[in-house]
Coordinates of C-alpha atoms in Angstrom, one line a residue:
M10 CA 0.0 0.0 0.0
S11 CA 1.5 3.3 -1.1
E12 CA 2.2 6.1 1.4
A13 CA -0.1 9.1 1.4
P14 CA 1.4 12.0 -0.6
I15 CA 3.0 14.8 1.4
P16 CA 0.8 17.9 1.2
D17 CA 2.1 21.1 -0.4
V18 CA 3.2 23.3 2.5
E19 CA 4.7 26.1 0.4
Q20 CA 1.3 27.9 0.6
F21 CA 2.1 28.7 4.3
R22 CA 5.5 30.3 3.7
H23 CA 4.1 33.9 3.6
K24 CA 2.3 33.4 6.9
L25 CA 5.4 31.9 8.5
L26 CA 7.6 34.7 7.3
A27 CA 5.0 37.2 8.7
V28 CA 5.3 35.6 12.1
A29 CA 9.1 35.2 12.0
Y30 CA 9.7 38.8 10.9
R31 CA 7.5 40.3 13.6
M32 CA 9.3 38.1 16.2
L33 CA 12.8 38.8 15.0
G34 CA 12.8 42.1 13.1
T35 CA 15.1 41.2 10.3
V36 CA 14.5 39.6 6.9
A37 CA 17.5 37.3 6.9
D38 CA 16.8 35.9 10.4
A39 CA 13.1 35.5 9.5
E40 CA 13.9 33.6 6.3
D41 CA 16.4 31.4 8.1
A42 CA 13.9 30.5 10.8
V43 CA 11.2 29.6 8.3
Q44 CA 13.7 27.5 6.2
D45 CA 14.8 25.7 9.4
A46 CA 11.1 25.0 10.2
Y47 CA 10.5 23.6 6.7
L48 CA 13.6 21.3 6.9
R49 CA 12.3 19.9 10.2
Y50 CA 8.9 19.5 8.7
H51 CA 10.2 17.4 5.8
Q52 CA 12.0 15.1 8.3
H53 CA 8.7 14.3 10.1
A54 CA 6.1 15.0 7.4
T55 CA 4.5 11.6 7.4
D56 CA 3.8 11.9 11.2
I57 CA 2.2 15.4 11.1
N58 CA -1.5 15.7 10.9
S59 CA -1.8 19.5 10.7
P60 CA 1.1 20.9 8.7
E61 CA 0.1 24.6 9.1
G62 CA -0.2 24.4 12.8
W63 CA 3.0 22.4 13.2
L64 CA 4.9 24.8 11.0
V65 CA 3.6 27.9 12.9
R66 CA 4.5 26.3 16.3
T67 CA 8.0 25.3 15.1
T68 CA 8.7 28.6 13.5
T69 CA 7.7 30.4 16.7
R70 CA 9.8 28.2 18.9
L71 CA 12.8 28.7 16.6
C72 CA 12.3 32.5 16.8
I73 CA 12.1 32.4 20.6
D74 CA 15.4 30.4 20.7
R75 CA 17.0 33.0 18.4
L76 CA 15.8 35.9 20.5
R77 CA 17.1 34.4 23.7
T78 CA 20.6 34.2 22.2
A79 CA 20.5 37.5 20.4
R80 CA 23.1 40.0 21.5
R81 CA 21.3 43.3 20.8
E82 CA 23.3 44.9 23.7
E83 CA 26.4 44.6 21.5
Y84 CA 24.8 46.5 18.6
V85 CA 26.4 49.8 17.8
G86 CA 24.0 52.7 18.4
Q87 CA 20.2 52.4 18.2
W88 CA 18.6 49.2 16.8
L89 CA 15.6 49.3 14.5
P90 CA 13.7 46.5 12.8
E91 CA 14.6 46.1 9.1
P92 CA 12.2 48.1 6.9
V93 CA 10.4 45.9 4.3
P94 CA 8.5 46.7 1.1
E95 CA 4.9 45.5 0.5
T96 CA 6.2 43.0 -2.1
W97 CA 8.2 41.0 0.4
G98 CA 6.5 37.8 1.3
G99 CA 6.3 38.4 5.1
A100 CA 4.7 41.8 4.7
G101 CA 1.3 40.2 4.9
S102 CA -0.5 43.1 3.2
D103 CA -3.4 40.7 2.3
R104 CA -4.7 40.6 5.9
A105 CA -5.7 43.7 7.8
E106 CA -4.4 42.3 11.2
L107 CA -1.0 41.6 9.7
T108 CA -0.8 45.0 8.1
E109 CA -1.5 46.7 11.4
S110 CA 1.2 44.7 13.2
L111 CA 3.8 45.6 10.5
S112 CA 4.3 49.3 11.3
M113 CA 7.7 50.3 12.6
A114 CA 6.2 51.8 15.7
F115 CA 4.5 48.6 16.6
L116 CA 7.6 46.5 15.9
V117 CA 9.7 48.8 18.1
L118 CA 7.1 48.4 20.9
L119 CA 7.4 44.6 20.5
E120 CA 11.1 45.0 21.4
T121 CA 10.1 45.9 24.9
L122 CA 8.6 42.4 25.4
S123 CA 10.3 39.2 26.4
P124 CA 10.5 36.5 23.7
A125 CA 7.6 34.5 25.4
E126 CA 5.5 37.7 25.7
R127 CA 6.1 38.7 22.1
A128 CA 5.2 35.2 20.8
T129 CA 2.0 35.1 23.0
Y130 CA 0.9 38.6 21.9
L131 CA 1.4 37.9 18.2
L132 CA -0.3 34.5 18.3
R133 CA -3.2 35.7 20.4
E134 CA -3.9 39.3 19.3
V135 CA -2.7 39.1 15.7
L136 CA -3.3 35.6 14.6
G137 CA -6.2 34.7 16.9
Y138 CA -4.8 31.5 18.5
E139 CA -6.4 30.0 21.5
F140 CA -4.6 29.9 24.8
D141 CA -4.2 26.1 24.8
E142 CA -2.7 26.3 21.3
I143 CA -0.2 28.9 22.4
G144 CA 0.5 26.8 25.4
E145 CA 1.7 24.0 23.1
V146 CA 4.1 26.4 21.5
L147 CA 5.5 27.7 24.7
E148 CA 5.2 24.4 26.6
K149 CA 3.1 26.1 29.3
T150 CA -0.4 25.7 30.7
P151 CA -3.2 27.8 29.4
V152 CA -3.4 29.6 32.7
N153 CA 0.3 30.6 32.4
V154 CA -0.3 31.7 28.9
R155 CA -3.2 33.9 30.0
Q156 CA -0.9 35.6 32.5
I157 CA 1.8 36.2 29.9
A158 CA -0.8 37.6 27.5
A159 CA -2.1 40.0 30.2
R160 CA 1.4 41.3 31.0
A161 CA 2.1 41.8 27.3
R162 CA -1.2 43.7 26.7
K163 CA -0.6 45.9 29.8
R164 CA 2.8 46.9 28.5
L165 CA 1.6 47.7 24.9
E166 CA -2.0 48.9 25.2
T167 CA -1.5 52.5 26.1
R168 CA 1.5 53.1 23.8
E169 CA -0.1 51.2 20.9
R170 CA -3.3 53.2 21.0
R171 CA -1.2 56.4 20.9
Y172 CA 0.0 55.6 17.4
A173 CA -3.3 54.3 16.0
A174 CA -4.7 56.4 13.1
P175 CA -7.7 56.0 10.8
V176 CA -7.0 54.2 7.4
G177 CA -5.5 56.7 5.0
V178 CA -5.0 59.5 7.5
A179 CA -1.5 58.5 8.4
D180 CA -0.5 58.2 4.8
D181 CA -1.9 61.6 4.0
L182 CA 0.0 63.1 6.9
A183 CA 3.2 61.4 5.8
A184 CA 2.8 62.8 2.3
Q185 CA 2.4 66.3 3.7
F186 CA 5.4 65.8 5.9
F187 CA 7.7 64.6 3.2
A188 CA 6.5 67.5 0.9
A189 CA 7.6 69.9 3.7
C190 CA 10.9 68.1 4.0
R191 CA 11.5 68.4 0.2
S192 CA 10.8 72.1 0.4
G193 CA 13.6 72.6 2.9
D194 CA 11.4 74.8 5.0
A195 CA 12.3 74.0 8.6
G196 CA 9.3 76.0 9.9
A197 CA 6.9 74.0 7.8
I198 CA 8.4 70.8 9.0
E199 CA 8.4 71.9 12.6
A200 CA 4.7 72.8 12.4
M201 CA 3.9 69.1 11.6
L202 CA 5.8 67.7 14.5
A203 CA 4.4 66.7 17.9
A204 CA 5.9 68.5 20.9
D205 CA 7.7 65.4 22.1
V206 CA 8.7 64.2 18.6
T207 CA 11.5 61.6 18.7
L208 CA 13.9 60.6 15.9
I209 CA 15.6 57.2 16.1
S210 CA 18.3 56.4 13.6
D211 CA 20.0 53.1 13.0
G212 CA 23.5 53.0 11.5
G213 CA 24.7 49.8 13.1
G214 CA 28.2 51.2 13.2
K215 CA 28.4 51.0 9.4
A216 CA 26.8 54.4 8.6
F217 CA 26.8 57.6 10.6
A218 CA 23.8 57.9 12.8
A219 CA 23.0 59.5 16.2
K220 CA 23.7 57.1 18.9
E221 CA 20.9 58.4 21.1
P222 CA 17.3 59.5 20.2
V223 CA 17.0 63.1 19.0
V224 CA 14.1 64.7 20.8
G225 CA 12.4 68.1 20.2
T226 CA 10.7 69.9 17.3
R227 CA 13.5 72.4 16.6
K228 CA 16.3 69.8 16.4
V229 CA 14.3 67.3 14.3
A230 CA 13.0 70.0 11.9
N231 CA 16.4 71.5 11.5
L232 CA 18.0 68.1 10.8
F233 CA 15.5 67.1 8.2
A234 CA 15.5 70.4 6.4
V235 CA 19.3 70.4 6.0
V236 CA 19.6 66.7 5.2
F237 CA 16.9 66.7 2.5
R238 CA 18.4 69.8 0.9
K239 CA 21.9 68.2 0.8
L240 CA 20.7 64.9 -0.5
R241 CA 18.4 66.3 -3.2
P242 CA 21.1 67.0 -5.9
V243 CA 23.0 63.7 -5.3
S244 CA 20.2 61.1 -4.9
K245 CA 16.8 59.9 -6.0
L246 CA 14.0 60.2 -3.4
T247 CA 11.1 57.8 -3.8
L248 CA 7.9 57.7 -1.6
T249 CA 6.6 54.2 -1.3
T250 CA 4.9 51.8 1.0
I251 CA 7.2 50.7 3.8
N252 CA 6.0 48.5 6.6
G253 CA 2.4 49.1 5.6
G254 CA 2.6 52.9 5.5
L255 CA 4.0 55.7 3.4
G256 CA 7.8 56.2 3.8
A257 CA 10.8 57.5 1.9
V258 CA 13.8 55.8 0.3
F259 CA 16.9 57.7 -0.7
V260 CA 19.0 55.9 -3.5
T261 CA 22.3 57.0 -5.1
N262 CA 23.9 55.2 -8.0
G263 CA 21.3 52.5 -7.6
A264 CA 22.3 51.8 -4.0
P265 CA 19.8 52.6 -1.2
F266 CA 21.4 54.4 1.8
E267 CA 18.5 55.7 3.8
V268 CA 14.9 54.6 4.5
I269 CA 12.6 56.8 6.6
T270 CA 9.3 55.8 8.2
L271 CA 7.1 57.6 10.7
A272 CA 4.4 57.3 13.3
T273 CA 1.6 59.8 13.8
E274 CA -0.4 61.0 16.7
G275 CA -3.5 62.9 15.8
A276 CA -2.5 65.5 13.1
S277 CA 1.2 65.4 14.1
V278 CA 4.3 63.3 13.4
S279 CA 5.3 61.8 16.7
R280 CA 8.1 59.3 15.8
L281 CA 10.6 59.2 13.0
Y282 CA 12.6 56.1 12.2
V283 CA 15.7 56.4 10.0
T284 CA 17.5 53.2 8.8
L285 CA 21.0 53.8 7.5
N286 CA 22.7 50.4 8.3
P287 CA 23.4 49.0 4.7
D288 CA 22.8 45.5 6.0
K289 CA 19.1 46.4 6.5
L290 CA 18.6 48.0 3.1
R291 CA 19.2 45.2 0.7
L292 CA 15.6 44.8 -0.2
W293 CA 15.5 48.3 -1.5
S294 CA 18.4 48.1 -3.9
D295 CA 17.8 48.5 -7.6
A296 CA 21.5 48.4 -8.5
P297 CA 22.7 45.6 -10.8
A298 CA 24.7 42.8 -9.1
G299 CA 28.3 43.9 -8.5
A300 CA 27.7 47.5 -9.3
G301 CA 30.0 49.9 -7.5
T302 CA 28.5 52.5 -5.2
K303 CA 29.5 55.9 -3.9
R304 CA 27.6 56.8 -0.8
P305 CA 26.9 60.5 -0.3
L306 CA 27.7 62.0 3.1
P307 CA 24.7 64.1 4.1
W308 CA 26.0 64.6 7.6
S309 CA 29.3 66.3 8.5
K310 CA 30.6 66.1 12.0
N311 CA 32.3 68.5 14.3
A312 CA 35.1 67.7 16.7
N313 CA 32.9 65.8 19.2
G314 CA 31.1 63.8 16.6
T315 CA 27.8 65.8 16.7
P316 CA 26.3 66.5 13.3
P317 CA 25.9 70.3 12.9
E318 CA 22.3 69.7 11.7
L319 CA 21.4 68.8 15.2
R320 CA 22.5 72.1 16.6
E321 CA 19.9 74.8 16.8
A322 CA 19.9 77.6 14.2
E323 CA 20.7 81.1 15.4
P324 CA 17.6 83.3 15.8
G325 CA 17.0 85.0 12.5
A326 CA 19.5 82.9 10.6
A327 CA 18.7 81.9 7.0
E328 CA 16.7 78.8 6.5
G329 CA 18.7 75.7 7.3
D330 CA 21.8 77.7 8.6
V331 CA 23.3 76.2 11.7
R332 CA 25.5 77.5 14.4
D333 CA 29.1 76.4 14.4

């Protein structure tokens, strides 16, 4: 008697990538975790009754193991999740709940959770798993899972609501913000920023970026006005969908070197996320393989390493001028 055919499980790859990316924050790690799950599946396929459930559980466990051994404290400067286009398999733009959990602001909030809390929150709140199903993943009782879920919700609820915006409103606001940046008018940019606006930039030690968050409307507006003006003649700026919302990509000689996303609060921009680490920009490259690149240097530094764009302009100075 012939064995039953092994079902086609490739149909689950996008869902698995969605889970892994939201757990790990980088494309390469997510793809590696999913591939490992598939390898394990094919070793035991004949004994598995529910391939989708088995693969989700295994992928999640692999992600938890990776998070427990991750050394984020050794990362140079601030760490941001890798920005992804809507065309990448794990973006999950075909499901509303996956799109909502894809924003950079939400992924940054997930970083505040432990690996078990992150897995529980995603499986419960995003994918709708029952507590007993999550217990199988975490090897915990449903009661323990409920406690973990409650802790995760308590940590995220207030901050998550802050960044919530009606469909389309956030993109319209982002378009207006980037138009102000393109104009180089620091005043117009500043008018769109929340009073406690915060800029987080990730260079990973491979590109110049502020090692601490930049806070305040004047500093952030001055920075963006000058940087956009300096980059305009040497690069191509494209507005596109990034992590489910409108963002900006700077490219020079076919090589991406900066991706900007944002979070909104009411009618203001409250958070800005700038990814400069080239290792996190590979999905945005339109350069032919092996092409040489020449990266522009939008930021110059003074003796103590502070970019002059972060220093406040003198009162009455010309637009974009900064104090030495």
